[in-house]
């Protein structure tokens, strides 16, 4: 499988510090976006721990299926799925433990999107309100569901999606890495196709740029130019948060 990718991050217009972190590892075909929280030092540190841990697990740490409830499991898709889940969970545990050890980091946490493309399949682990999209055949689909207070209210019929965009609690997330020692990780597996574009972003982008606009830019421009245009669009609309986007285009499926 051959992938063309790019990643960009911007502090935005109103912040002085960038708490987002991202990873592109084309050799492994691993892509990560994390949006940290917890203040000037804590958020940046938490997102860095998450990015580094996910990469470490998927490159150097031996994964023993029997230690993760997969005794006798020989389905490679299931094993890879659980390895991605473990990588994200371990990142959360390391952040939690660091905050316990060093009180100045108390309360730090991060969202996490981890995309691994392997043997023709895309594995996506997700915690928080950073988003992943798939642009396929000219249309865009949101792959992840926001772990946020306003999304819970939308599902309960208490808010409309339009009302949620300006709600005073729109930045409150209900699931993150580091808040607790362990966390539930959403895990999605999709077969990858030629010319699929996987788009991952922090809410600094998705909060200001409509889903359809993301799809149009990714469809009409190469990954590098699409990422640049999307970040500029978010900045032009206020840039009230850090903005990160990673785009991975599948050029060939073997």
XYZ file of C-alpha atoms in Angstrom:
254
model
C 0.000 0.000 0.000
C 1.265 3.476 -0.886
C 0.111 6.611 0.942
C 0.751 10.312 0.415
C 0.361 12.255 3.651
C 0.889 15.622 5.232
C 0.302 17.247 8.598
C 0.109 20.856 9.697
C -0.526 22.622 12.986
C -1.056 26.277 13.796
C -1.357 28.087 17.102
C -4.371 29.990 15.763
C -5.195 33.651 16.210
C -6.082 33.926 19.896
C -3.777 31.451 21.664
C -0.106 31.999 22.485
C 0.762 28.319 22.986
C 0.065 25.264 20.856
C -1.154 22.291 22.904
C -1.814 20.135 19.811
C 0.595 17.452 18.654
C 0.549 15.201 15.611
C 2.546 12.329 14.164
C 3.191 11.140 10.632
C 5.056 7.861 10.287
C 4.773 6.885 6.632
C 7.019 3.843 7.062
C 4.526 2.338 9.486
C 1.554 4.151 7.894
C 0.639 5.508 11.313
C -0.971 8.929 11.795
C -1.923 10.547 15.118
C -3.611 13.803 16.167
C -3.866 14.864 19.829
C -5.382 18.031 21.287
C -4.039 18.645 24.775
C -5.718 20.371 27.702
C -4.626 21.420 31.146
C -2.870 24.725 30.769
C 0.247 26.074 29.115
C 2.525 23.201 30.151
C 0.136 20.348 30.907
C -1.788 20.207 27.641
C 1.275 20.278 25.444
C 2.961 17.630 27.608
C -0.099 15.341 27.624
C -0.517 15.423 23.855
C 3.202 14.736 23.380
C 3.049 11.727 25.726
C 0.083 10.365 23.784
C 1.710 10.747 20.364
C 4.989 9.206 21.538
C 3.319 6.315 23.346
C 1.136 5.318 20.420
C 4.158 5.295 18.125
C 6.221 3.334 20.666
C 3.595 0.627 21.092
C 3.115 0.190 17.372
C 6.830 0.120 16.559
C 8.829 -1.348 19.441
C 6.697 -2.820 22.233
C 5.929 -6.529 21.838
C 2.181 -7.099 21.857
C 1.160 -10.440 23.346
C -2.456 -11.177 22.342
C -2.996 -13.583 25.252
C -2.381 -10.723 27.700
C -5.258 -8.787 26.168
C -7.979 -11.397 26.195
C -7.079 -12.794 22.775
C -5.915 -16.271 23.805
C -5.733 -18.435 20.685
C -6.898 -15.573 18.457
C -5.491 -15.962 14.944
C -7.520 -13.284 13.155
C -4.920 -10.635 12.199
C -7.590 -7.938 11.948
C -8.747 -8.548 15.519
C -5.172 -8.636 16.811
C -4.273 -5.355 15.080
C -7.492 -3.761 16.313
C -6.631 -4.610 19.913
C -3.040 -3.461 19.483
C -4.248 0.000 18.415
C -6.706 0.062 21.313
C -3.932 -0.897 23.738
C -1.636 1.823 22.380
C -4.216 4.530 23.079
C -5.147 3.134 26.507
C -1.497 2.930 27.545
C -1.034 6.555 26.513
C -3.888 7.534 28.823
C -2.420 5.546 31.697
C 0.996 7.166 31.288
C -0.534 10.654 31.299
C -2.574 9.838 34.410
C 0.466 8.448 36.221
C 2.624 11.445 35.326
C -0.040 13.801 36.710
C -0.100 11.813 39.970
C 3.703 11.862 40.252
C 4.099 15.546 39.476
C 1.364 17.794 40.931
C 2.094 20.632 38.506
C 0.583 18.447 35.799
C -2.608 17.695 37.715
C -5.642 17.883 35.444
C -3.773 17.524 32.178
C -5.247 15.382 29.434
C -5.656 15.076 25.699
C -7.882 13.842 22.939
C -6.410 11.178 20.673
C -6.958 9.988 17.113
C -4.692 7.158 15.986
C -4.930 5.836 12.427
C -2.961 2.753 11.370
C -3.206 1.480 7.794
C -2.161 -2.163 7.578
C -2.745 -4.971 5.064
C -5.428 -3.009 3.225
C -7.370 -1.975 6.327
C -7.557 1.313 8.198
C -7.724 1.019 12.009
C -8.862 4.114 13.860
C -8.678 4.512 17.651
C -10.512 7.508 19.080
C -10.993 9.315 22.396
C -12.320 12.884 22.718
C -13.671 15.410 20.238
C -10.925 15.519 17.635
C -12.441 14.177 14.434
C -11.638 11.784 11.623
C -13.317 11.919 8.224
C -13.189 9.765 5.112
C -13.412 11.440 1.721
C -14.334 8.777 -0.823
C -15.754 9.137 -4.339
C -16.168 12.871 -3.850
C -18.222 12.656 -0.650
C -17.187 13.085 2.985
C -18.206 10.963 5.965
C -17.440 11.697 9.609
C -15.984 8.477 11.011
C -15.805 9.442 14.685
C -18.404 10.548 17.179
C -17.501 13.447 19.465
C -17.130 12.513 23.119
C -18.516 15.863 24.216
C -21.256 17.280 26.387
C -23.009 19.022 23.501
C -23.011 15.832 21.432
C -24.678 14.004 24.324
C -27.315 16.736 24.368
C -27.789 16.437 20.606
C -28.335 12.677 20.902
C -30.832 13.293 23.723
C -32.748 15.773 21.572
C -31.919 18.709 23.847
C -29.826 20.616 21.302
C -29.713 20.909 17.540
C -26.349 20.670 15.769
C -26.610 24.362 14.936
C -27.267 25.308 18.569
C -24.326 23.163 19.678
C -21.878 25.238 17.620
C -22.379 28.278 19.828
C -23.291 26.610 23.127
C -21.354 27.948 26.126
C -20.276 24.408 27.072
C -19.249 23.321 23.574
C -15.629 22.725 24.686
C -16.508 20.286 27.479
C -15.484 16.758 26.537
C -16.792 13.646 28.254
C -13.877 11.321 27.518
C -10.143 12.048 27.364
C -6.754 10.469 27.950
C -5.323 11.172 31.385
C -8.433 12.125 33.326
C -8.735 8.574 34.671
C -6.260 5.709 34.811
C -8.134 3.815 32.118
C -10.447 4.940 29.336
C -12.813 3.393 26.832
C -11.426 3.676 23.302
C -13.690 3.667 20.258
C -12.188 1.468 17.534
C -13.233 1.452 13.888
C -11.910 -0.740 11.061
C -12.499 0.105 7.405
C -11.203 -1.493 4.221
C -9.107 1.123 2.429
C -9.626 1.892 -1.247
C -7.486 3.637 -3.817
C -7.908 7.439 -3.637
C -9.443 7.353 -0.153
C -8.498 10.440 1.865
C -8.441 10.059 5.649
C -8.655 13.468 7.334
C -7.879 13.917 11.034
C -8.212 17.235 12.842
C -8.507 18.937 16.198
C -11.659 20.866 17.058
C -9.853 24.088 16.245
C -10.609 23.170 12.647
C -13.901 21.274 12.862
C -15.425 23.941 15.097
C -14.986 26.633 12.444
C -15.006 24.811 9.110
C -18.057 22.893 7.933
C -17.794 19.205 7.082
C -18.715 19.880 3.465
C -15.999 22.528 3.180
C -13.423 20.062 4.459
C -14.558 17.552 1.857
C -14.432 20.077 -0.990
C -10.891 21.180 -0.195
C -9.611 17.634 0.213
C -11.299 16.575 -3.030
C -10.069 19.537 -5.082
C -6.463 19.954 -3.886
C -3.434 17.773 -3.104
C -3.032 16.976 0.625
C -0.444 19.687 1.366
C -2.458 22.453 -0.287
C -5.754 21.215 1.168
C -4.289 21.261 4.694
C -2.894 24.755 4.209
C -6.220 26.069 2.905
C -8.212 24.502 5.733
C -5.980 25.990 8.417
C -6.139 29.391 6.757
C -9.931 29.159 6.596
C -10.136 28.441 10.332
C -7.793 31.349 11.088
C -9.853 33.675 8.885
C -12.934 32.755 10.908
C -11.404 33.668 14.234
C -8.833 30.954 14.941
C -9.897 30.811 18.586
C -8.081 27.508 19.242
C -5.040 25.609 18.041
C -5.631 24.075 14.614
C -4.208 20.756 13.456
C -4.964 18.667 10.383
C -3.446 15.459 9.021
C -4.417 14.105 5.602
C -3.501 10.601 4.387
C -4.348 9.777 0.767
C -4.298 6.147 -0.335
C -2.522 6.105 -3.702
C -2.303 2.357 -4.155
C -3.756 -0.721 -2.476
C -1.809 -3.939 -2.896
